[in-house]
mmCIF file of N, CA and C in Angstrom:
data_model
loop_
_atom_site.group_PDB
_atom_site.id
_atom_site.type_symbol
_atom_site.label_atom_id
_atom_site.label_comp_id
_atom_site.label_asym_id
_atom_site.label_seq_id
_atom_site.Cartn_x
_atom_site.Cartn_y
_atom_site.Cartn_z
ATOM 1 N N UNK A 1 82.219 111.880 66.776
ATOM 2 C CA UNK A 1 83.668 112.416 66.087
ATOM 3 C C UNK A 1 83.378 110.931 65.085
ATOM 4 N N UNK A 2 83.912 110.834 63.434
ATOM 5 C CA UNK A 2 84.349 109.574 62.558
ATOM 6 C C UNK A 2 85.811 110.142 62.441
ATOM 7 N N UNK A 3 86.001 108.830 62.345
ATOM 8 C CA UNK A 3 87.137 107.911 61.596
ATOM 9 C C UNK A 3 87.611 108.463 60.417
ATOM 10 N N UNK A 4 88.681 108.920 59.464
ATOM 11 C CA UNK A 4 88.568 108.620 58.020
ATOM 12 C C UNK A 4 88.006 108.312 57.354
ATOM 13 N N UNK A 5 87.941 107.006 57.800
ATOM 14 C CA UNK A 5 87.636 105.609 57.210
ATOM 15 C C UNK A 5 86.256 105.116 57.362
ATOM 16 N N UNK A 6 85.269 105.762 58.261
ATOM 17 C CA UNK A 6 84.671 106.007 58.168
ATOM 18 C C UNK A 6 83.507 106.385 57.183
ATOM 19 N N UNK A 7 84.699 108.328 57.122
ATOM 20 C CA UNK A 7 83.969 109.768 56.632
ATOM 21 C C UNK A 7 84.211 108.579 55.234
ATOM 22 N N UNK A 8 85.067 108.296 54.981
ATOM 23 C CA UNK A 8 85.392 107.575 53.181
ATOM 24 C C UNK A 8 83.692 106.261 53.021
ATOM 25 N N UNK A 9 83.724 105.972 54.508
ATOM 26 C CA UNK A 9 82.609 104.643 54.000
ATOM 27 C C UNK A 9 80.721 105.904 53.424
ATOM 28 N N UNK A 10 80.949 106.715 53.849
ATOM 29 C CA UNK A 10 80.216 107.251 54.117
ATOM 30 C C UNK A 10 79.554 107.479 52.358
ATOM 31 N N UNK A 11 80.929 107.915 51.932
ATOM 32 C CA UNK A 11 81.127 108.657 50.375
ATOM 33 C C UNK A 11 80.808 107.134 49.477
ATOM 34 N N UNK A 12 81.621 105.940 49.410
ATOM 35 C CA UNK A 12 81.650 105.554 48.965
ATOM 36 C C UNK A 12 80.067 104.635 49.233
ATOM 37 N N UNK A 13 79.353 104.380 50.387
ATOM 38 C CA UNK A 13 77.785 103.587 50.502
ATOM 39 C C UNK A 13 77.549 104.915 49.540
ATOM 40 N N UNK A 14 77.485 105.989 49.581
ATOM 41 C CA UNK A 14 76.477 106.496 48.804
ATOM 42 C C UNK A 14 76.597 106.196 46.882
ATOM 43 N N UNK A 15 77.873 106.103 46.576
ATOM 44 C CA UNK A 15 78.481 105.396 45.187
ATOM 45 C C UNK A 15 78.187 104.178 44.787
ATOM 46 N N UNK A 16 78.169 102.879 45.767
ATOM 47 C CA UNK A 16 77.748 101.936 45.788
ATOM 48 C C UNK A 16 76.371 102.456 44.973
ATOM 49 N N UNK A 17 75.290 103.176 46.544
ATOM 50 C CA UNK A 17 74.042 103.465 45.704
ATOM 51 C C UNK A 17 73.741 104.353 44.333
ATOM 52 N N UNK A 18 74.348 104.871 44.306
ATOM 53 C CA UNK A 18 74.577 105.377 42.131
ATOM 54 C C UNK A 18 74.189 104.011 41.230
ATOM 55 N N UNK A 19 76.225 102.824 41.820
ATOM 56 C CA UNK A 19 75.832 102.813 40.705
ATOM 57 C C UNK A 19 74.700 101.901 40.754
ATOM 58 N N UNK A 20 74.290 101.040 41.588
ATOM 59 C CA UNK A 20 74.003 99.829 41.979
ATOM 60 C C UNK A 20 71.676 100.346 40.712
ATOM 61 N N UNK A 21 72.105 101.620 41.836
ATOM 62 C CA UNK A 21 70.243 102.197 40.612
ATOM 63 C C UNK A 21 70.774 102.077 39.167
ATOM 64 N N UNK A 22 71.456 102.503 38.735
ATOM 65 C CA UNK A 22 72.141 102.905 37.830
ATOM 66 C C UNK A 22 72.179 101.349 37.193
ATOM 67 N N UNK A 23 72.573 100.308 37.974
ATOM 68 C CA UNK A 23 72.984 99.131 37.014
ATOM 69 C C UNK A 23 71.511 98.086 37.225
ATOM 70 N N UNK A 24 70.866 97.930 38.509
ATOM 71 C CA UNK A 24 69.863 97.992 38.614
ATOM 72 C C UNK A 24 70.586 96.553 38.881
ATOM 73 N N UNK A 25 71.672 96.108 39.978
ATOM 74 C CA UNK A 25 71.664 95.540 40.118
ATOM 75 C C UNK A 25 72.461 96.095 41.676
ATOM 76 N N UNK A 26 73.038 94.502 42.771
ATOM 77 C CA UNK A 26 73.686 95.015 43.381
ATOM 78 C C UNK A 26 74.473 94.821 43.421
ATOM 79 N N UNK A 27 75.638 96.267 44.306
ATOM 80 C CA UNK A 27 77.104 96.055 43.173
ATOM 81 C C UNK A 27 77.944 95.093 45.002
ATOM 82 N N UNK A 28 78.845 94.102 44.381
ATOM 83 C CA UNK A 28 79.674 93.518 45.972
ATOM 84 C C UNK A 28 80.962 93.994 45.704
ATOM 85 N N UNK A 29 82.123 93.725 44.343
ATOM 86 C CA UNK A 29 83.128 93.874 44.777
ATOM 87 C C UNK A 29 83.174 95.332 43.677
ATOM 88 N N UNK A 30 84.952 96.112 44.426
ATOM 89 C CA UNK A 30 85.288 97.616 43.863
ATOM 90 C C UNK A 30 86.898 97.756 43.800
ATOM 91 N N UNK A 31 86.991 97.896 42.538
ATOM 92 C CA UNK A 31 88.478 98.756 42.437
ATOM 93 C C UNK A 31 88.507 100.158 42.424
ATOM 94 N N UNK A 32 89.435 100.565 43.952
ATOM 95 C CA UNK A 32 89.125 101.748 44.105
ATOM 96 C C UNK A 32 90.376 103.125 43.446
ATOM 97 N N UNK A 33 90.309 104.283 43.079
ATOM 98 C CA UNK A 33 91.357 104.905 42.562
ATOM 99 C C UNK A 33 91.559 105.707 43.756
ATOM 100 N N UNK A 34 93.762 105.604 43.893
ATOM 101 C CA UNK A 34 93.875 106.784 44.816
ATOM 102 C C UNK A 34 94.910 107.050 44.570
ATOM 103 N N UNK A 35 95.332 109.222 45.125
ATOM 104 C CA UNK A 35 96.058 109.476 44.315
ATOM 105 C C UNK A 35 97.808 108.427 44.699
ATOM 106 N N UNK A 36 98.301 108.789 43.963
ATOM 107 C CA UNK A 36 99.763 108.896 43.651
ATOM 108 C C UNK A 36 100.837 108.886 44.745
ATOM 109 N N UNK A 37 100.032 109.617 45.726
ATOM 110 C CA UNK A 37 101.762 110.421 46.349
ATOM 111 C C UNK A 37 100.761 109.854 47.571
ATOM 112 N N UNK A 38 99.878 108.645 47.988
ATOM 113 C CA UNK A 38 98.500 108.591 49.299
ATOM 114 C C UNK A 38 99.877 107.257 49.834
ATOM 115 N N UNK A 39 100.050 107.060 50.991
ATOM 116 C CA UNK A 39 101.801 106.109 51.922
ATOM 117 C C UNK A 39 99.782 104.603 51.858
ATOM 118 N N UNK A 40 100.875 104.064 52.977
ATOM 119 C CA UNK A 40 100.865 102.593 52.755
ATOM 120 C C UNK A 40 99.498 102.743 53.336
ATOM 121 N N UNK A 41 99.203 103.142 54.750
ATOM 122 C CA UNK A 41 98.748 103.902 56.210
ATOM 123 C C UNK A 41 97.088 104.420 55.418
ATOM 124 N N UNK A 42 97.448 105.883 54.129
ATOM 125 C CA UNK A 42 96.359 106.314 53.363
ATOM 126 C C UNK A 42 95.334 104.887 52.786
ATOM 127 N N UNK A 43 96.175 104.073 51.922
ATOM 128 C CA UNK A 43 95.291 103.569 51.108
ATOM 129 C C UNK A 43 94.969 101.936 52.138
ATOM 130 N N UNK A 44 95.436 101.919 53.009
ATOM 131 C CA UNK A 44 94.645 101.005 53.960
ATOM 132 C C UNK A 44 93.788 101.964 54.566
ATOM 133 N N UNK A 45 93.760 103.269 54.636
ATOM 134 C CA UNK A 45 92.709 103.342 55.297
ATOM 135 C C UNK A 45 91.241 103.646 53.827
ATOM 136 N N UNK A 46 91.948 103.806 52.835
ATOM 137 C CA UNK A 46 91.340 103.558 51.557
ATOM 138 C C UNK A 46 89.520 102.436 51.313
ATOM 139 N N UNK A 47 90.998 100.969 52.035
ATOM 140 C CA UNK A 47 90.094 99.831 51.736
ATOM 141 C C UNK A 47 89.795 99.426 52.614
ATOM 142 N N UNK A 48 89.983 100.212 53.879
ATOM 143 C CA UNK A 48 88.887 100.005 55.203
ATOM 144 C C UNK A 48 87.873 100.864 55.002
ATOM 145 N N UNK A 49 87.371 101.550 54.252
ATOM 146 C CA UNK A 49 85.890 102.542 54.054
ATOM 147 C C UNK A 49 85.137 101.874 52.815
ATOM 148 N N UNK A 50 86.303 100.850 52.054
ATOM 149 C CA UNK A 50 85.502 99.984 51.487
ATOM 150 C C UNK A 50 84.671 98.950 51.975
ATOM 151 N N UNK A 51 85.442 97.855 52.839
ATOM 152 C CA UNK A 51 84.764 97.452 53.481
ATOM 153 C C UNK A 51 83.577 98.264 54.284
ATOM 154 N N UNK A 52 83.690 99.009 54.921
ATOM 155 C CA UNK A 52 82.677 99.641 55.826
ATOM 156 C C UNK A 52 81.415 99.614 55.217
ATOM 157 N N UNK A 53 81.578 99.739 53.883
ATOM 158 C CA UNK A 53 80.322 101.005 53.278
ATOM 159 C C UNK A 53 79.569 99.520 51.623
ATOM 160 N N UNK A 54 80.367 98.437 53.101
ATOM 161 C CA UNK A 54 79.632 97.178 52.649
ATOM 162 C C UNK A 54 80.501 96.723 50.967
ATOM 163 N N UNK A 55 81.564 97.024 50.843
ATOM 164 C CA UNK A 55 82.269 96.345 49.495
ATOM 165 C C UNK A 55 83.735 95.169 49.290
ATOM 166 N N UNK A 56 84.094 94.819 48.483
ATOM 167 C CA UNK A 56 85.133 93.442 48.915
ATOM 168 C C UNK A 56 85.807 94.565 48.018
ATOM 169 N N UNK A 57 86.959 95.007 48.273
ATOM 170 C CA UNK A 57 87.526 95.193 47.649
ATOM 171 C C UNK A 57 88.443 94.803 46.811
ATOM 172 N N UNK A 58 88.869 95.145 45.587
ATOM 173 C CA UNK A 58 89.314 94.251 45.143
ATOM 174 C C UNK A 58 91.332 94.353 44.945
ATOM 175 N N UNK A 59 90.970 95.387 44.425
ATOM 176 C CA UNK A 59 92.451 96.658 44.463
ATOM 177 C C UNK A 59 92.330 98.008 45.283
ATOM 178 N N UNK A 60 93.331 98.461 44.880
ATOM 179 C CA UNK A 60 93.760 100.123 45.179
ATOM 180 C C UNK A 60 94.531 100.398 44.996
ATOM 181 N N UNK A 61 94.553 101.263 43.165
ATOM 182 C CA UNK A 61 95.073 101.157 42.550
ATOM 183 C C UNK A 61 95.568 103.370 42.082
ATOM 184 N N UNK A 62 96.550 103.283 41.818
ATOM 185 C CA UNK A 62 96.780 104.169 41.913
ATOM 186 C C UNK A 62 96.159 105.359 40.269
ATOM 187 N N UNK A 63 95.476 106.392 40.563
ATOM 188 C CA UNK A 63 95.056 107.315 39.417
ATOM 189 C C UNK A 63 95.640 107.257 38.652
ATOM 190 N N UNK A 64 97.095 108.074 37.994
ATOM 191 C CA UNK A 64 97.553 107.297 36.642
ATOM 192 C C UNK A 64 97.535 106.129 36.129
ATOM 193 N N UNK A 65 97.900 105.070 37.099
ATOM 194 C CA UNK A 65 98.026 103.665 37.172
ATOM 195 C C UNK A 65 96.466 103.751 36.213
ATOM 196 N N UNK A 66 94.978 103.688 37.017
ATOM 197 C CA UNK A 66 94.170 103.978 36.726
ATOM 198 C C UNK A 66 93.707 104.736 35.345
ATOM 199 N N UNK A 67 94.367 105.433 34.625
ATOM 200 C CA UNK A 67 94.228 106.114 34.110
ATOM 201 C C UNK A 67 95.025 105.345 32.881
ATOM 202 N N UNK A 68 95.724 105.329 32.587
ATOM 203 C CA UNK A 68 96.920 104.462 31.934
ATOM 204 C C UNK A 68 96.374 103.065 31.346
ATOM 205 N N UNK A 69 95.951 102.123 32.604
ATOM 206 C CA UNK A 69 94.374 101.444 32.183
ATOM 207 C C UNK A 69 93.590 101.336 31.334
ATOM 208 N N UNK A 70 93.398 102.576 31.326
ATOM 209 C CA UNK A 70 91.549 103.041 30.558
ATOM 210 C C UNK A 70 92.370 103.502 29.135
ATOM 211 N N UNK A 71 93.479 103.824 28.987
ATOM 212 C CA UNK A 71 94.115 103.841 27.358
ATOM 213 C C UNK A 71 94.934 102.861 26.594
ATOM 214 N N UNK A 72 94.240 101.602 27.292
ATOM 215 C CA UNK A 72 95.005 100.653 27.045
ATOM 216 C C UNK A 72 96.880 100.386 27.432
ATOM 217 N N UNK A 73 96.803 101.115 28.052
ATOM 218 C CA UNK A 73 98.320 101.685 27.533
ATOM 219 C C UNK A 73 99.476 99.910 28.193
ATOM 220 N N UNK A 74 98.762 99.020 28.706
ATOM 221 C CA UNK A 74 99.059 97.534 30.067
ATOM 222 C C UNK A 74 99.081 96.818 28.151
ATOM 223 N N UNK A 75 98.970 96.984 27.489
ATOM 224 C CA UNK A 75 98.511 96.172 25.834
ATOM 225 C C UNK A 75 99.414 95.988 24.985
ATOM 226 N N UNK A 76 100.058 97.719 25.315
ATOM 227 C CA UNK A 76 101.735 97.851 23.662
ATOM 228 C C UNK A 76 102.555 97.640 24.573
ATOM 229 N N UNK A 77 104.066 97.343 24.126
ATOM 230 C CA UNK A 77 105.115 97.045 24.025
ATOM 231 C C UNK A 77 105.473 98.017 25.996
ATOM 232 N N UNK A 78 106.879 97.461 26.414
ATOM 233 C CA UNK A 78 107.337 98.237 27.750
ATOM 234 C C UNK A 78 107.660 99.702 27.249
ATOM 235 N N UNK A 79 107.110 100.670 27.872
ATOM 236 C CA UNK A 79 107.824 101.938 27.883
ATOM 237 C C UNK A 79 107.203 102.429 29.676
ATOM 238 N N UNK A 80 107.581 103.641 29.487
ATOM 239 C CA UNK A 80 108.513 104.450 30.179
ATOM 240 C C UNK A 80 106.766 106.124 30.787
ATOM 241 N N UNK A 81 105.789 106.461 30.831
ATOM 242 C CA UNK A 81 104.803 107.046 30.194
ATOM 243 C C UNK A 81 105.019 108.139 31.055
ATOM 244 N N UNK A 82 104.056 109.590 31.044
ATOM 245 C CA UNK A 82 104.368 110.645 31.929
ATOM 246 C C UNK A 82 102.299 110.685 32.167
ATOM 247 N N UNK A 83 102.266 110.912 33.300
ATOM 248 C CA UNK A 83 100.965 110.517 33.037
ATOM 249 C C UNK A 83 100.310 112.173 33.819
ATOM 250 N N UNK A 84 99.665 113.286 33.756
ATOM 251 C CA UNK A 84 99.139 114.531 34.249
ATOM 252 C C UNK A 84 98.288 114.589 34.581
ATOM 253 N N UNK A 85 97.946 114.926 35.609
ATOM 254 C CA UNK A 85 95.985 114.443 36.260
ATOM 255 C C UNK A 85 95.633 116.772 36.473
ATOM 256 N N UNK A 86 95.251 117.344 36.663
ATOM 257 C CA UNK A 86 94.538 118.301 36.413
ATOM 258 C C UNK A 86 92.962 117.997 36.773
ATOM 259 N N UNK A 87 93.206 118.304 38.241
ATOM 260 C CA UNK A 87 91.524 117.665 38.549
ATOM 261 C C UNK A 87 91.024 119.273 39.249
ATOM 262 N N UNK A 88 89.755 119.160 40.264
ATOM 263 C CA UNK A 88 89.325 120.427 40.441
ATOM 264 C C UNK A 88 90.044 121.577 41.361
ATOM 265 N N UNK A 89 91.461 120.398 42.394
ATOM 266 C CA UNK A 89 91.710 121.622 42.962
ATOM 267 C C UNK A 89 93.002 120.841 43.338
ATOM 268 N N UNK A 90 93.416 120.596 42.486
ATOM 269 C CA UNK A 90 94.840 119.678 42.604
ATOM 270 C C UNK A 90 95.640 119.826 40.578
ATOM 271 N N UNK A 91 96.375 119.938 41.066
ATOM 272 C CA UNK A 91 97.472 119.578 39.274
ATOM 273 C C UNK A 91 98.679 118.743 40.075
ATOM 274 N N UNK A 92 99.082 117.275 39.071
ATOM 275 C CA UNK A 92 99.862 116.261 39.590
ATOM 276 C C UNK A 92 100.525 115.959 38.476
ATOM 277 N N UNK A 93 101.572 115.474 38.277
ATOM 278 C CA UNK A 93 101.987 114.733 36.908
ATOM 279 C C UNK A 93 102.864 113.209 38.167
ATOM 280 N N UNK A 94 102.756 111.780 37.414
ATOM 281 C CA UNK A 94 103.469 110.990 37.928
ATOM 282 C C UNK A 94 103.820 110.370 36.392
ATOM 283 N N UNK A 95 105.491 109.619 36.607
ATOM 284 C CA UNK A 95 105.817 109.110 36.402
ATOM 285 C C UNK A 95 106.218 107.384 36.457
ATOM 286 N N UNK A 96 105.486 107.082 34.891
ATOM 287 C CA UNK A 96 104.893 105.283 34.919
ATOM 288 C C UNK A 96 105.923 104.808 34.423
ATOM 289 N N UNK A 97 106.486 103.597 34.772
ATOM 290 C CA UNK A 97 106.925 102.484 33.945
ATOM 291 C C UNK A 97 106.723 100.872 33.480
ATOM 292 N N UNK A 98 105.933 101.250 32.619
ATOM 293 C CA UNK A 98 104.897 99.961 32.099
ATOM 294 C C UNK A 98 105.702 98.838 31.921
ATOM 295 N N UNK A 99 106.241 97.223 31.978
ATOM 296 C CA UNK A 99 106.796 95.996 31.874
ATOM 297 C C UNK A 99 105.482 95.214 31.694
ATOM 298 N N UNK A 100 105.814 94.252 30.710
ATOM 299 C CA UNK A 100 104.744 93.202 30.971
ATOM 300 C C UNK A 100 102.949 93.354 31.342
ATOM 301 N N UNK A 101 102.684 94.746 31.152
ATOM 302 C CA UNK A 101 101.329 94.724 31.794
ATOM 303 C C UNK A 101 101.225 94.874 33.394
ATOM 304 N N UNK A 102 102.374 95.160 34.166
ATOM 305 C CA UNK A 102 103.181 96.007 35.369
ATOM 306 C C UNK A 102 103.445 97.114 35.324
ATOM 307 N N UNK A 103 102.732 97.888 36.025
ATOM 308 C CA UNK A 103 102.873 99.202 36.565
ATOM 309 C C UNK A 103 103.241 99.549 38.140
ATOM 310 N N UNK A 104 105.124 100.449 37.615
ATOM 311 C CA UNK A 104 105.433 100.647 39.152
ATOM 312 C C UNK A 104 105.465 102.664 38.475
ATOM 313 N N UNK A 105 104.883 102.933 39.809
ATOM 314 C CA UNK A 105 104.737 104.257 40.039
ATOM 315 C C UNK A 105 106.487 104.714 40.603
ATOM 316 N N UNK A 106 107.080 105.617 39.743
ATOM 317 C CA UNK A 106 108.697 106.324 39.764
ATOM 318 C C UNK A 106 108.374 107.638 39.952
ATOM 319 N N UNK A 107 107.580 108.072 39.192
ATOM 320 C CA UNK A 107 108.082 109.701 40.997
ATOM 321 C C UNK A 107 107.072 110.123 40.939
ATOM 322 N N UNK A 108 106.149 111.003 40.948
ATOM 323 C CA UNK A 108 104.830 111.716 41.405
ATOM 324 C C UNK A 108 105.346 113.043 42.756
ATOM 325 N N UNK A 109 104.786 114.085 41.742
ATOM 326 C CA UNK A 109 104.693 115.763 42.767
ATOM 327 C C UNK A 109 103.440 115.742 41.739
ATOM 328 N N UNK A 110 103.579 117.429 42.710
ATOM 329 C CA UNK A 110 102.343 117.816 42.031
ATOM 330 C C UNK A 110 102.319 119.086 43.478
ATOM 331 N N UNK A 111 100.896 119.949 42.868
ATOM 332 C CA UNK A 111 100.695 120.970 44.156
ATOM 333 C C UNK A 111 98.897 120.662 43.791
ATOM 334 N N UNK A 112 98.580 120.817 45.135
ATOM 335 C CA UNK A 112 97.424 119.717 46.070
ATOM 336 C C UNK A 112 96.707 120.848 45.802
ATOM 337 N N UNK A 113 97.207 122.639 45.675
ATOM 338 C CA UNK A 113 96.593 123.961 46.041
ATOM 339 C C UNK A 113 96.426 124.667 44.589
ATOM 340 N N UNK A 114 97.143 123.525 43.539
ATOM 341 C CA UNK A 114 96.476 124.578 42.492
ATOM 342 C C UNK A 114 95.602 122.925 41.619
ATOM 343 N N UNK A 115 94.606 123.567 40.622
ATOM 344 C CA UNK A 115 94.262 122.795 39.679
ATOM 345 C C UNK A 115 92.772 123.851 38.541
ATOM 346 N N UNK A 116 92.239 122.842 38.477
ATOM 347 C CA UNK A 116 91.209 123.146 37.487
ATOM 348 C C UNK A 116 90.539 124.055 37.649
ATOM 349 N N UNK A 117 89.655 124.470 39.502
ATOM 350 C CA UNK A 117 88.923 124.911 39.487
ATOM 351 C C UNK A 117 90.157 126.697 39.360
ATOM 352 N N UNK A 118 91.124 126.391 40.217
ATOM 353 C CA UNK A 118 92.298 128.216 39.749
ATOM 354 C C UNK A 118 92.117 128.566 38.638
ATOM 355 N N UNK A 119 91.971 127.847 37.458
ATOM 356 C CA UNK A 119 92.890 128.133 36.608
ATOM 357 C C UNK A 119 90.826 128.886 35.861
ATOM 358 N N UNK A 120 89.926 127.993 36.468
ATOM 359 C CA UNK A 120 88.522 128.691 36.430
ATOM 360 C C UNK A 120 88.387 130.362 36.980
ATOM 361 N N UNK A 121 88.518 129.753 38.216
ATOM 362 C CA UNK A 121 88.790 131.272 38.731
ATOM 363 C C UNK A 121 89.547 132.349 38.399
ATOM 364 N N UNK A 122 90.751 132.529 37.527
ATOM 365 C CA UNK A 122 91.510 133.436 37.420
ATOM 366 C C UNK A 122 91.151 133.276 36.103
ATOM 367 N N UNK A 123 90.590 132.256 34.959
ATOM 368 C CA UNK A 123 90.155 133.327 33.365
ATOM 369 C C UNK A 123 88.514 133.968 33.825
ATOM 370 N N UNK A 124 88.527 133.727 34.995
ATOM 371 C CA UNK A 124 86.924 134.760 35.315
ATOM 372 C C UNK A 124 87.175 136.238 35.397
ATOM 373 N N UNK A 125 88.453 136.293 36.722
ATOM 374 C CA UNK A 125 88.462 137.509 37.025
ATOM 375 C C UNK A 125 89.610 138.338 35.945
ATOM 376 N N UNK A 126 90.021 136.999 34.866
ATOM 377 C CA UNK A 126 90.692 137.740 33.691
ATOM 378 C C UNK A 126 89.523 138.435 32.707
ATOM 379 N N UNK A 127 88.506 138.191 32.555
ATOM 380 C CA UNK A 127 87.255 138.164 31.780
ATOM 381 C C UNK A 127 86.598 139.556 31.987
ATOM 382 N N UNK A 128 86.508 139.568 33.971
ATOM 383 C CA UNK A 128 85.576 140.541 34.108
ATOM 384 C C UNK A 128 86.555 141.617 33.875
ATOM 385 N N UNK A 129 87.947 141.406 33.951
ATOM 386 C CA UNK A 129 89.262 142.676 34.156
ATOM 387 C C UNK A 129 88.901 143.954 32.538
ATOM 388 N N UNK A 130 89.042 142.476 31.831
ATOM 389 C CA UNK A 130 88.970 143.052 30.129
ATOM 390 C C UNK A 130 87.368 143.765 30.191
ATOM 391 N N UNK A 131 86.388 142.924 30.997
ATOM 392 C CA UNK A 131 84.872 143.804 30.188
ATOM 393 C C UNK A 131 85.309 144.903 30.865
ATOM 394 N N UNK A 132 85.543 144.926 32.278
ATOM 395 C CA UNK A 132 85.688 146.644 33.277
ATOM 396 C C UNK A 132 86.621 147.478 32.515
ATOM 397 N N UNK A 133 87.233 146.906 31.479
ATOM 398 C CA UNK A 133 88.505 148.191 31.184
ATOM 399 C C UNK A 133 87.832 148.248 29.588
ATOM 400 N N UNK A 134 87.574 147.823 28.825
ATOM 401 C CA UNK A 134 86.689 148.184 27.471
ATOM 402 C C UNK A 134 85.059 148.741 27.590
ATOM 403 N N UNK A 135 84.594 148.814 28.234
ATOM 404 C CA UNK A 135 83.059 148.832 28.562
ATOM 405 C C UNK A 135 83.084 150.165 30.283
ATOM 406 N N UNK A 136 83.637 149.611 30.622
ATOM 407 C CA UNK A 136 83.841 150.373 31.864
ATOM 408 C C UNK A 136 82.698 150.494 32.682
ATOM 409 N N UNK A 137 82.414 148.780 32.784
ATOM 410 C CA UNK A 137 80.861 148.652 34.020
ATOM 411 C C UNK A 137 81.999 146.913 35.222
ATOM 412 N N UNK A 138 81.734 147.594 36.115
ATOM 413 C CA UNK A 138 82.029 146.122 37.025
ATOM 414 C C UNK A 138 80.812 145.184 37.338
ATOM 415 N N UNK A 139 81.237 144.024 37.075
ATOM 416 C CA UNK A 139 80.654 142.550 37.071
ATOM 417 C C UNK A 139 80.401 142.279 37.875
ATOM 418 N N UNK A 140 81.507 142.682 38.940
ATOM 419 C CA UNK A 140 81.577 142.124 40.659
ATOM 420 C C UNK A 140 80.901 143.444 40.879
ATOM 421 N N UNK A 141 79.569 143.821 40.824
ATOM 422 C CA UNK A 141 79.362 144.507 41.786
ATOM 423 C C UNK A 141 77.619 144.643 40.949
#
């Protein structure tokens, strides 16, 4: 039986190997993103997983913060922003306040059972039903 940190370490080891293969050098340091709703123990388990995987975990940051950083929002004036995250299996929104380059998650909410895959399935089901209605052919058989 493996702990959550050990399972996470297996994933991070594979990601580390992939990165090293692509970069052609050894990867030592990592910044790991986690969902904004992760609590302190989940964040610590993530950090532990990185260490088990042989990584020096520099920081564990919220996914919405990572998205805002990717768009350079830390280099603009102070503001409050909303970050939508439509993942494969989740749909989240986080409200962040940015002041002097420091991010603070003010609130986060979402549906962990609604995401991109759900929209894909709904669209395919709709198209199959429309095709059957128009052509009289059931594509599910």
